[in-house]
Short mmCIF file of C-alpha atoms in Angstrom, two decimals:
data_model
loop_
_atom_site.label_atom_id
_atom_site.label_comp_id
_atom_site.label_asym_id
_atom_site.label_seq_id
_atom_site.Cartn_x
_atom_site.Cartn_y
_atom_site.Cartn_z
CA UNK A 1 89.84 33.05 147.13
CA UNK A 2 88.79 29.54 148.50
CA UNK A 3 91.16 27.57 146.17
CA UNK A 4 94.41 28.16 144.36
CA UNK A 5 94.19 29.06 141.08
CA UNK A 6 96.82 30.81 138.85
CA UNK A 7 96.50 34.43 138.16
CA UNK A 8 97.87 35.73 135.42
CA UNK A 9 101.06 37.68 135.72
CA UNK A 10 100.15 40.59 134.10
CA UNK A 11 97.17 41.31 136.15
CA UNK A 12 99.75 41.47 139.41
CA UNK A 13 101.07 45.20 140.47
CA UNK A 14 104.53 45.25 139.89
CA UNK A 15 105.03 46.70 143.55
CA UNK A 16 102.31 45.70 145.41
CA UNK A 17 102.42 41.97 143.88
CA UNK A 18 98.89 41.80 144.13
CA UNK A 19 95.82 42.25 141.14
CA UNK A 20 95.39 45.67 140.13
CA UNK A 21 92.19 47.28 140.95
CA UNK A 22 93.12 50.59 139.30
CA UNK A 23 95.34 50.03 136.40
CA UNK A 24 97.77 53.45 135.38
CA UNK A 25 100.35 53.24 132.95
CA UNK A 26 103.30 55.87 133.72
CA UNK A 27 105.33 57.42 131.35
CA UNK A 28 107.51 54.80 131.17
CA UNK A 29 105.02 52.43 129.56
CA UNK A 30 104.76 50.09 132.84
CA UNK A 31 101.28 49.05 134.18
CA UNK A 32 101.14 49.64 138.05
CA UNK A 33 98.13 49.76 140.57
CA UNK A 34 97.09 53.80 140.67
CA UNK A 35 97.69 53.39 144.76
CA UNK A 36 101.08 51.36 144.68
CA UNK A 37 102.62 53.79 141.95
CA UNK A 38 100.93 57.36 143.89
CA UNK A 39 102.19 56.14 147.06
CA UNK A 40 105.70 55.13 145.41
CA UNK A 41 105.72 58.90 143.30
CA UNK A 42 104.01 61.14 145.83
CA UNK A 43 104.61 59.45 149.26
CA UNK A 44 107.70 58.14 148.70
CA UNK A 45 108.52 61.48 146.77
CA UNK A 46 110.60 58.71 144.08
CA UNK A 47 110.59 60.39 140.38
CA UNK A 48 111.99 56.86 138.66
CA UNK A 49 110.21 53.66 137.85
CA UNK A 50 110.22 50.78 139.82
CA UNK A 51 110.77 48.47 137.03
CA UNK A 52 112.71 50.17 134.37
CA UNK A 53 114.59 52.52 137.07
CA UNK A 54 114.50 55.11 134.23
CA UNK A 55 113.11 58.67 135.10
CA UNK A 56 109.33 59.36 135.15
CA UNK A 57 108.94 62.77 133.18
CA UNK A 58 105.14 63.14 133.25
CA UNK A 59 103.70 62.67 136.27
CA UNK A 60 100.50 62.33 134.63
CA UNK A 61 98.63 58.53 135.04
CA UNK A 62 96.89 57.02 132.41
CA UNK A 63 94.05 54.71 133.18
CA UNK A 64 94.23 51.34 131.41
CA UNK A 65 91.09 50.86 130.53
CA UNK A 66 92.06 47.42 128.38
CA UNK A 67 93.88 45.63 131.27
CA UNK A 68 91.08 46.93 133.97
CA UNK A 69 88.37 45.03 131.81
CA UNK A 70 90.46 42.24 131.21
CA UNK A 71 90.82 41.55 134.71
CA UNK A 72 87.52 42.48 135.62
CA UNK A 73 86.10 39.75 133.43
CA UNK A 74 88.76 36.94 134.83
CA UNK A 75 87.21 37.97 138.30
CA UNK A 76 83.86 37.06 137.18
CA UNK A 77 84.89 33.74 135.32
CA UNK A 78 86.48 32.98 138.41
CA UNK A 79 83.57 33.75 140.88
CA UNK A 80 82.84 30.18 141.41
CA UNK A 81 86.87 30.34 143.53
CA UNK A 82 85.65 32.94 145.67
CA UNK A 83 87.38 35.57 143.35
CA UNK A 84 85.67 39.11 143.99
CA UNK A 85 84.72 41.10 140.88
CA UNK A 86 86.97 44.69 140.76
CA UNK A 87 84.47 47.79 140.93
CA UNK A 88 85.45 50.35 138.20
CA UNK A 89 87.02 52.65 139.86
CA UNK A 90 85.75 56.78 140.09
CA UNK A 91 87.48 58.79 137.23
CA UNK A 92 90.42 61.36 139.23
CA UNK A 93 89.28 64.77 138.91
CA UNK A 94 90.26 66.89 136.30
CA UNK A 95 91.74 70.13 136.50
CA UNK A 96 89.51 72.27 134.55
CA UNK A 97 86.72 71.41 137.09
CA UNK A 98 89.11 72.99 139.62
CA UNK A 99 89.89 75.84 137.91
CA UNK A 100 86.32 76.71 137.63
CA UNK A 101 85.70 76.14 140.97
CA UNK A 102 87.98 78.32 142.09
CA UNK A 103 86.78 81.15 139.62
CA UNK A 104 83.52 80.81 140.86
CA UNK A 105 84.40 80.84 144.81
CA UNK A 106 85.06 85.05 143.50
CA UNK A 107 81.67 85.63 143.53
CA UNK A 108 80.65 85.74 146.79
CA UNK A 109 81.66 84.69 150.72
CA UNK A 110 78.86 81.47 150.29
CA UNK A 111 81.08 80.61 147.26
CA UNK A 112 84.11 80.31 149.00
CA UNK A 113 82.94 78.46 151.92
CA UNK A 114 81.29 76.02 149.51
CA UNK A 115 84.61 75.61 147.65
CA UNK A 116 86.58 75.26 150.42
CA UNK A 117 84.27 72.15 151.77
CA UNK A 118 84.39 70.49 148.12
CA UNK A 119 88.10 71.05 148.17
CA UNK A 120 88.47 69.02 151.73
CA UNK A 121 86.54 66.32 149.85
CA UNK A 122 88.67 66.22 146.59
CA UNK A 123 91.98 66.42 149.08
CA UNK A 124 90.57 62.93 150.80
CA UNK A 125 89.73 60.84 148.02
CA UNK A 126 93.78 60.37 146.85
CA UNK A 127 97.38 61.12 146.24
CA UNK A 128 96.03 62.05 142.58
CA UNK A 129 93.71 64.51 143.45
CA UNK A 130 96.37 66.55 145.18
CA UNK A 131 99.06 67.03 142.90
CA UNK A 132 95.62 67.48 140.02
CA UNK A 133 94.72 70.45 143.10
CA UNK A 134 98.86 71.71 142.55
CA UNK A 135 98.38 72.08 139.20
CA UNK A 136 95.51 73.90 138.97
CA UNK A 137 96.99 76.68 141.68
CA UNK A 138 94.86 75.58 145.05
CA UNK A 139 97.87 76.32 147.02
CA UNK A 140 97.96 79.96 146.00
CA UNK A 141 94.60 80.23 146.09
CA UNK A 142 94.29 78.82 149.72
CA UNK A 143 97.72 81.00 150.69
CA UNK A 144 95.82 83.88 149.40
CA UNK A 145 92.92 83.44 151.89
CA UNK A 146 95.68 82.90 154.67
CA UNK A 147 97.02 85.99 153.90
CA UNK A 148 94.31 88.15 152.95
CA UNK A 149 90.93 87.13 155.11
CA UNK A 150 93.30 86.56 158.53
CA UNK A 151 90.41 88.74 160.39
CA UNK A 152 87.57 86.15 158.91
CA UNK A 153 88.09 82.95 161.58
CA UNK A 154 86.51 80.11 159.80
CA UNK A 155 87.65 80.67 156.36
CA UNK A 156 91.29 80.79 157.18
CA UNK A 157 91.00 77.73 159.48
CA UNK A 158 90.07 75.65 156.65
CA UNK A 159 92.51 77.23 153.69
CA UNK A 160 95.29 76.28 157.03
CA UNK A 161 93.42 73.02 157.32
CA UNK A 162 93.59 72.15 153.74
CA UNK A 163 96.91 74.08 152.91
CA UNK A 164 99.13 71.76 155.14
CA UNK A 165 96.72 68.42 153.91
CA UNK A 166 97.35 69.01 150.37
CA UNK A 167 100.94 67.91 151.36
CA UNK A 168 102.07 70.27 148.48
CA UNK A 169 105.70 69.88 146.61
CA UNK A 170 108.69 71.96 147.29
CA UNK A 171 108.96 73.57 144.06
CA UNK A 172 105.20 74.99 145.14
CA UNK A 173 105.99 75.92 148.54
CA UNK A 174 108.99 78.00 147.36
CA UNK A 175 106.84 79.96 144.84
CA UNK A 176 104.24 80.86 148.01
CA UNK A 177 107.86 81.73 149.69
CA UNK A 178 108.79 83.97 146.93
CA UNK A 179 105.64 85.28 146.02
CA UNK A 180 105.49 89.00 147.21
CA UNK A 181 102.06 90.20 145.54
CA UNK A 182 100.01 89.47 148.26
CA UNK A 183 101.00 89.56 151.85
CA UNK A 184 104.01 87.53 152.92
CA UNK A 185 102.81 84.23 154.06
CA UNK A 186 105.63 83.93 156.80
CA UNK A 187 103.76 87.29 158.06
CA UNK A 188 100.88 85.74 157.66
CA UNK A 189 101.35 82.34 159.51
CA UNK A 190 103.50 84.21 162.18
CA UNK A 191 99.85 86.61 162.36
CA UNK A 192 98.19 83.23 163.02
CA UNK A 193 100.53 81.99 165.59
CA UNK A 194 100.21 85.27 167.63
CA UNK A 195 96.11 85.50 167.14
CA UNK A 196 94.41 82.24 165.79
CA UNK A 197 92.80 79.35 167.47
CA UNK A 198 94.08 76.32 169.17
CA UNK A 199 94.36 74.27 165.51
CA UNK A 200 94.57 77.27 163.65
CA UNK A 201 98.34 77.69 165.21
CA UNK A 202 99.41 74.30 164.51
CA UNK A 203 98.64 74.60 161.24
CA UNK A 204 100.53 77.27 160.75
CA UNK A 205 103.51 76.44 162.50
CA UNK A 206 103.28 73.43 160.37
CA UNK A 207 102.95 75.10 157.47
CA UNK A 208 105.75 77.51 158.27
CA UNK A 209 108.20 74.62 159.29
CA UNK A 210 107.16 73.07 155.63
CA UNK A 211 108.29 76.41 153.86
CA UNK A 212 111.25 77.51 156.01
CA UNK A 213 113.00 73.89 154.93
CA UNK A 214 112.86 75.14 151.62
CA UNK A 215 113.83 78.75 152.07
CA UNK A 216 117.48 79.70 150.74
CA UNK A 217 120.06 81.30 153.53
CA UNK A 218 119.58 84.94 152.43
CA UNK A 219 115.48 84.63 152.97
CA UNK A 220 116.24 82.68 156.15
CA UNK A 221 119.16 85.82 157.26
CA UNK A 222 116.36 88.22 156.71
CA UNK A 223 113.37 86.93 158.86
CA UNK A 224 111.80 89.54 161.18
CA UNK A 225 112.04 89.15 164.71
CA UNK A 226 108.70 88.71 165.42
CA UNK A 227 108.76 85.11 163.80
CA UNK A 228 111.18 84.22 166.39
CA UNK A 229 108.97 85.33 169.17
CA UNK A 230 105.98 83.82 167.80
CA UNK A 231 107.92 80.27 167.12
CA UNK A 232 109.65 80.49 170.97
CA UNK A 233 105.41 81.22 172.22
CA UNK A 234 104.73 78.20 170.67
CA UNK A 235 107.03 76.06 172.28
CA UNK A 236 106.24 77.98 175.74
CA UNK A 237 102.73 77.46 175.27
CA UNK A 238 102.98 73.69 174.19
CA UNK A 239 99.89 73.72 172.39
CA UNK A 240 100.85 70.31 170.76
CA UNK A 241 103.42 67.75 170.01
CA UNK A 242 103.33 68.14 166.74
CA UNK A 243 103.40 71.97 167.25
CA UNK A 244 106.20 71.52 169.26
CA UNK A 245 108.43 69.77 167.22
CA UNK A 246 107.46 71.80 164.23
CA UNK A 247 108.94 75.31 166.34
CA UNK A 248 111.67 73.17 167.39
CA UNK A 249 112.57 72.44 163.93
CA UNK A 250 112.31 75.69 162.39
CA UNK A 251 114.81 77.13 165.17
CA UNK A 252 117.41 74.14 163.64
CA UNK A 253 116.54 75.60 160.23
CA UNK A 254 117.20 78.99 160.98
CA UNK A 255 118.78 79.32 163.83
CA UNK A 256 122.93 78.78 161.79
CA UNK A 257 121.92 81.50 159.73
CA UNK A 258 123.08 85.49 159.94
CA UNK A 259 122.23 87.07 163.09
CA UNK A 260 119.35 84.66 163.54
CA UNK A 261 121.22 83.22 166.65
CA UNK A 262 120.78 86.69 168.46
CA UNK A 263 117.32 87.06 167.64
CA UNK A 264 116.01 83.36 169.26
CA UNK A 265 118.36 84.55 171.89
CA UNK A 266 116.46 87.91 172.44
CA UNK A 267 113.00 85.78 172.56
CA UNK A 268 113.69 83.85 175.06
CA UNK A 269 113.99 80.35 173.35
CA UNK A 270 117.09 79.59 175.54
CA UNK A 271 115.38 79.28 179.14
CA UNK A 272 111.69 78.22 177.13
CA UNK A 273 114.72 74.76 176.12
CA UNK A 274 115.53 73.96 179.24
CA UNK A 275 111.99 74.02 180.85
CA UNK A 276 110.90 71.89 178.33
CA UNK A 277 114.18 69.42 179.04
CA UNK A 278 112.56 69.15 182.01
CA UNK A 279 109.47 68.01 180.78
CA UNK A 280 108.98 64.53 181.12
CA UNK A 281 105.90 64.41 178.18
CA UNK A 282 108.96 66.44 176.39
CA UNK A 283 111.65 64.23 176.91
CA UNK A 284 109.53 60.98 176.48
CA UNK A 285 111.26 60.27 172.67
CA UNK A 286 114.11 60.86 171.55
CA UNK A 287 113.79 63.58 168.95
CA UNK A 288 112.44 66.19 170.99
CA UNK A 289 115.76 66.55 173.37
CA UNK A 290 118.04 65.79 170.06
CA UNK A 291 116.56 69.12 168.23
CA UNK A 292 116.49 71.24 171.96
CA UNK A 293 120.00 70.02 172.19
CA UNK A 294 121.23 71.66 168.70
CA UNK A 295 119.86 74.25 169.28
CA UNK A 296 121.27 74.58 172.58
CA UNK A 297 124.38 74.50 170.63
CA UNK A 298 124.10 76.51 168.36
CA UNK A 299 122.74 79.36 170.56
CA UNK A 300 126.11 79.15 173.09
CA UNK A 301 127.84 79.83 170.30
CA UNK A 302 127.51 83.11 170.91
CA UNK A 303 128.64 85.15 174.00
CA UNK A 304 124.69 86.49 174.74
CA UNK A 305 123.45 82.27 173.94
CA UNK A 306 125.99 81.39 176.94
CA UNK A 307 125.36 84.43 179.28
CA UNK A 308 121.51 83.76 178.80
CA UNK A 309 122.22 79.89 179.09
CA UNK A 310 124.21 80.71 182.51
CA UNK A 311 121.46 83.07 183.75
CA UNK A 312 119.49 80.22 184.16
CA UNK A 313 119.86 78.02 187.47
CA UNK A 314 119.30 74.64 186.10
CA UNK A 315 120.26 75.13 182.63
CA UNK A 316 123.74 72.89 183.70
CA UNK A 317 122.33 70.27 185.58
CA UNK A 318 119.64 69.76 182.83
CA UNK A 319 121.79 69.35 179.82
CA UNK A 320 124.97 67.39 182.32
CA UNK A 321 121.72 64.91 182.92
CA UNK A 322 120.64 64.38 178.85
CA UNK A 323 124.30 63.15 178.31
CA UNK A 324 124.55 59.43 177.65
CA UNK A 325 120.97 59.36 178.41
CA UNK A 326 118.86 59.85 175.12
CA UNK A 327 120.97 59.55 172.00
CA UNK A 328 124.59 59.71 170.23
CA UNK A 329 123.28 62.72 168.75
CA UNK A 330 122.13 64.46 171.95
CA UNK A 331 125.46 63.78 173.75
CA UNK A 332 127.62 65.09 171.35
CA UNK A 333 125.41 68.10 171.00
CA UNK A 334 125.27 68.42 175.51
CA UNK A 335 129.11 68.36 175.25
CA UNK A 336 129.73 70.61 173.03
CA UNK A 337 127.49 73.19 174.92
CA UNK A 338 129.09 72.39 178.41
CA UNK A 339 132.58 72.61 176.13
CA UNK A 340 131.04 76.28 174.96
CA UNK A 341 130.54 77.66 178.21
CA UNK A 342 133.48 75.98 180.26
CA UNK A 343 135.81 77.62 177.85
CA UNK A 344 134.79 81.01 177.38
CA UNK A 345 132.45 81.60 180.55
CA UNK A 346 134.84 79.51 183.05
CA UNK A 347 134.80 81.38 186.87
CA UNK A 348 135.99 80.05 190.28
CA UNK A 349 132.06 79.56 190.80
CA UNK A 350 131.02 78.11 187.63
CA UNK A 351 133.68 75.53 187.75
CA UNK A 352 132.71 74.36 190.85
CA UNK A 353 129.08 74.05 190.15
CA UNK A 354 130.12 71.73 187.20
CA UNK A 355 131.78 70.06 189.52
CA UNK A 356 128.87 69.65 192.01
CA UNK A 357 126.62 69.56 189.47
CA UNK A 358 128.45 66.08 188.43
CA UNK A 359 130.05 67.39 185.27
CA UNK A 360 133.51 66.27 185.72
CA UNK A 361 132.38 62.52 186.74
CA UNK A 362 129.72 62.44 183.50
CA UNK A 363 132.58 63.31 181.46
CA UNK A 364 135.14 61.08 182.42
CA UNK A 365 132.11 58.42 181.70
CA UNK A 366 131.92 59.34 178.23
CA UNK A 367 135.70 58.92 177.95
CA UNK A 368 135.41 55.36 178.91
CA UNK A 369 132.10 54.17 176.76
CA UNK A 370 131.46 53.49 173.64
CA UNK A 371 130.55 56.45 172.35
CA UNK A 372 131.30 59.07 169.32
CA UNK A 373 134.97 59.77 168.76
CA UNK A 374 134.11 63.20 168.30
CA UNK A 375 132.29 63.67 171.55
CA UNK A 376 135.48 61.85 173.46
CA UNK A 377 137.81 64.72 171.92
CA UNK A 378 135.49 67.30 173.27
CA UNK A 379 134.91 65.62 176.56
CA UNK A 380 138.68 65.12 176.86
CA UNK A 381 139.35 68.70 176.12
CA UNK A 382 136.88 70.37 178.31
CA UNK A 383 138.37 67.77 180.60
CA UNK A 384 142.23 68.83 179.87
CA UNK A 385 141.43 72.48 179.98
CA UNK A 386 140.50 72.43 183.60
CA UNK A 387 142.62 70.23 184.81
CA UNK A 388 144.20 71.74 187.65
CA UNK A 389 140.76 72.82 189.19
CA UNK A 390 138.88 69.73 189.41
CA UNK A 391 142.67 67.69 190.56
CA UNK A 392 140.70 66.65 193.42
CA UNK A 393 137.76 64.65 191.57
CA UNK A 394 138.20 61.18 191.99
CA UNK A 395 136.69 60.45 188.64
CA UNK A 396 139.39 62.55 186.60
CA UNK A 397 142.25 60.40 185.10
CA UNK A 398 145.49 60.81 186.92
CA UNK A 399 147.44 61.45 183.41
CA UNK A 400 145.44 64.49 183.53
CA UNK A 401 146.36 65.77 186.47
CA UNK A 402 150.10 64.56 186.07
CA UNK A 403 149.79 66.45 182.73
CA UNK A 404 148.60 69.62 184.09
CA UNK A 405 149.98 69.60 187.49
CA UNK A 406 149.35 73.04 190.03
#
C-alpha cells in the first residue's frame, strides 16, 4: 500500500495481524486466516483457540464466504492506495472425492500409480488437505501398499514418500501400529530398511521413528530382533542425517524397554556409537552425540553393554573427550557411562588406561565448573571409589586421598 489508510479491524487475522485472504471460522465462532489457524492447529499441533483459549472440538474450517467478499470489495475501493484485490481462494478438497479415488486405484496397477501422483498433489497444496486425506483413510491405504506391494519398487517409494509427508496424527499412526490384518508395518519398514533404495530407507526409518514414539512399552518389549539390526545398519551405513538421527532416536525409544538393551547390544549398535563419535560430520551439532550418549548409557547398564563397550579400543577415550565438550546433557550422560564401567568392570589395567586416557584429570574438571549437580555427585563418586589407585594424579583433590588413604 503506497499510503496509510485504516483497515478495518475485523478484516485483520487474529494471529497473523494481517488481512485475511482465506477467511475460516473454527468451532469456536472466531474468524482466522485458513493458513494462520492450520499452521496454529496442525503445525503447532494446539487443539484451543487463540482468542477464546477454549477447546476446538471440530477440527473442521468453515469458509466465510461473507467476510471474504467484504474484504475483497474494500481491496478494490481501495485500489487507487496500492491495495491488491484478494483472489478467491481454491475450495479444500473434500473427502468423498478421496474416497472415490481410492476405490477406483482397485481396479488396476495404472490406477494406483495415477492415484498415488494426484495424492502427492493434494498433500502439497495445504495443512487442510492432509488431515481431509486422514479422514478419508490415505494412511491405511498407503500403509497397505508398504506392506503388501514391498517387491513392486516404484509404488512403495511413493506410498513411503507420501506416508511420512502426510505428517499424519498420533491417534492414526497408532491404529497402523495396532493394525494386524495386513502385514505388520514395523516388518514392513524394517523389510525396506534391509532391501529398498537409497530414499526408500529414509523414509522408512522415518516413518518407523514416527510410530515407535507412539508405541506403548509392551509393543516396544516385544520387537523382533531384526528391527534392531536393521536400525544399527542404518546408522553404520549413514545413508543420511536425517536417517541417522531418526535410528538414533528409535534406539532412545526402545532401547529402556524389556530385554531390548540386549538385543541393540547383540547388533552391534555399541561399537557402530563410537565410530560415529568419531565422526566429525557426526559430531558437528549437538544432538547427534546427546542421543549416542544415552544410549551409551543405557546400553552399559548391562554387564554384555559394558563388556562390548570395553571390547572396543577407543570406546574410553571417545566418550572421556565428549565430556564438557558438547552439552549438559551429554556430560552427564559420558559420566554416568565411565561411572558404569569403573564400578563394575574396574581391573589393574582398566584403571590405568582411565588414567592415561585422562579420565581422572577430566573429572576432577567437572568437579570444579559449573556444571550439573547431578553429574558432580557421579564424577565425585567414580572419583571417591578409586581413590587409592589414582593417589598419584596430580589433578585428584588431596581430601580424597586423605579420605581414602593406602
Amino acid at each position: 500500500m503506497d499510503e496509510e489508510i485504516e483497515i478495518p479491524p475485523f478484516f485483520l487475522c487474529p494471529i497473523s495481524l494481517e488481512i485475511m485472504k482465506d477467511p475460516v471460522i473454527v468451532s469456536t465462532g472466531i474468524t482466522y486466516d485458513r493458513d494462520s489457524i492450520e499452521k496454529w492447529l496442525f503445525a503447532g499441533k494446539k487443539n484451543s483457540c487463540p482468542v477464546t483459549k477454549q477447546d476446538i472440538t471440530d477440527a473442521d474450517l468453515t469458509p466465510n464466504h461473507t467476510l471474504r467478499r467484504l474484504i475483497q470489495s474494500w481491496c478494490t475501493l481501495n485500489a487507487s492506495y496500492g491495495v491488491e484485490r484478494i483472489p478467491t481462494p481454491r475450495p479444500p478438497i473434500c473427502k468423498s472425492e478421496i474416497e472415490k479415488l481410492i476405490r477406483d486405484s482397485a481396479s488396476s496397477h495404472e490406477n494406483q500409480v495415477k492415484c498415488l501422483k494426484r495424492l502427492r498433489q493434494i498433500v502439497s497444496e495445504n495443512a487442510t488437505n492432509k488431515r481431509c486425506l486422514e479422514a478419508a483413510g490415505v494412511p491405511e491405504f498407503l500403509a497397505n501398499i508398504v506392506s503388501n506391494d514391498s517387491e513392486n519398487g516404484s509404488l512403495t517409494d511413493e506410498a513411503l514418500n507420501l506416508l511420512y509427508h502426510l505428517e499424519t496424527s498420533e491417534a492414526v499412526l497408532k491404529n497402523l501400529l495396532n493394525n494386524k490384518k495386513d502385514n505388520n508395518i514395523v516388518k514392513s519398514l524394517t523389510k525396506i530398511m534391509q532391501r529398498g533404495m537409497y530414499e526408500s530407507r529414509v523414509y522408512a526409518t522415518l516413518l518407523l521413528k514416527n510410530i515407535l514414539e507412539v508405541a506403548d512399552p509392551m509393543q516396544s518389549m516385544t520387537l523382533k530382533p531384526e528391527v534392531f539390526t536393521e536400525v544399527v545398519q542404518i546408522l553404520d551405513d549413514r545413508i543420511s542425517q536425517k536417517a541417522t538421527k531418526a535410528a538414533m532416536h528409535i534406539l532412545v525409544n526402545i532401547c529402556p524397554w524389556g530385554r531390548n538393551r540386549h538385543k541393540a547390544v547383540e547388533a552391534g549398535v555399541i561399537s557402530v556409537i563410537i565410530e560415529l563419535l568419531m565422526d566429525e560430520s557426526f559430531t558437528s551439532e549437538r544432538r547427534g552425540p546427546e542421543m549416542a550418549m544415552v544410549v551409551l548409557d543405557l546400553l552399559c547398564q548391562c554387564a554384555e553393554g559394558r563388556a562390548e563397550f570395553l571390547n572396543h579400543g577407543a570406546a574410553i577415550a571417545v566418550v572421556c573427550k565428549k565430556i564438557l565438550r558438547v552439552s549438559q546433557t551429554a556430560s552427564d550422560r559420558a559420566v554416568r557411562v565411565l561411572l558404569s564401567v569403573g564400578r563394575f568392570c574396574a581391573t589393574p589395567a582398566l584403571l590405568h588406561e582411565m588414567l592415561q586416557l585422562g579420565v581422572v584429570a577430566k573429572l576432577c574438571l567437572v568437579l570444579q565448573v559449573s556444571c550439573g549437580g547431578k553429574t558432580k555427585e557421579k564424577a565425585k563418586e567414580l572419583l571417591k571409589l578409586h581413590a587409592r589407585v589414582w593417589k598419584d594424579s596430580p589433578c585428584l583433590p588431596k581430601n580424597m586421598i586423605l579420605a581414602y588413604p593406602c
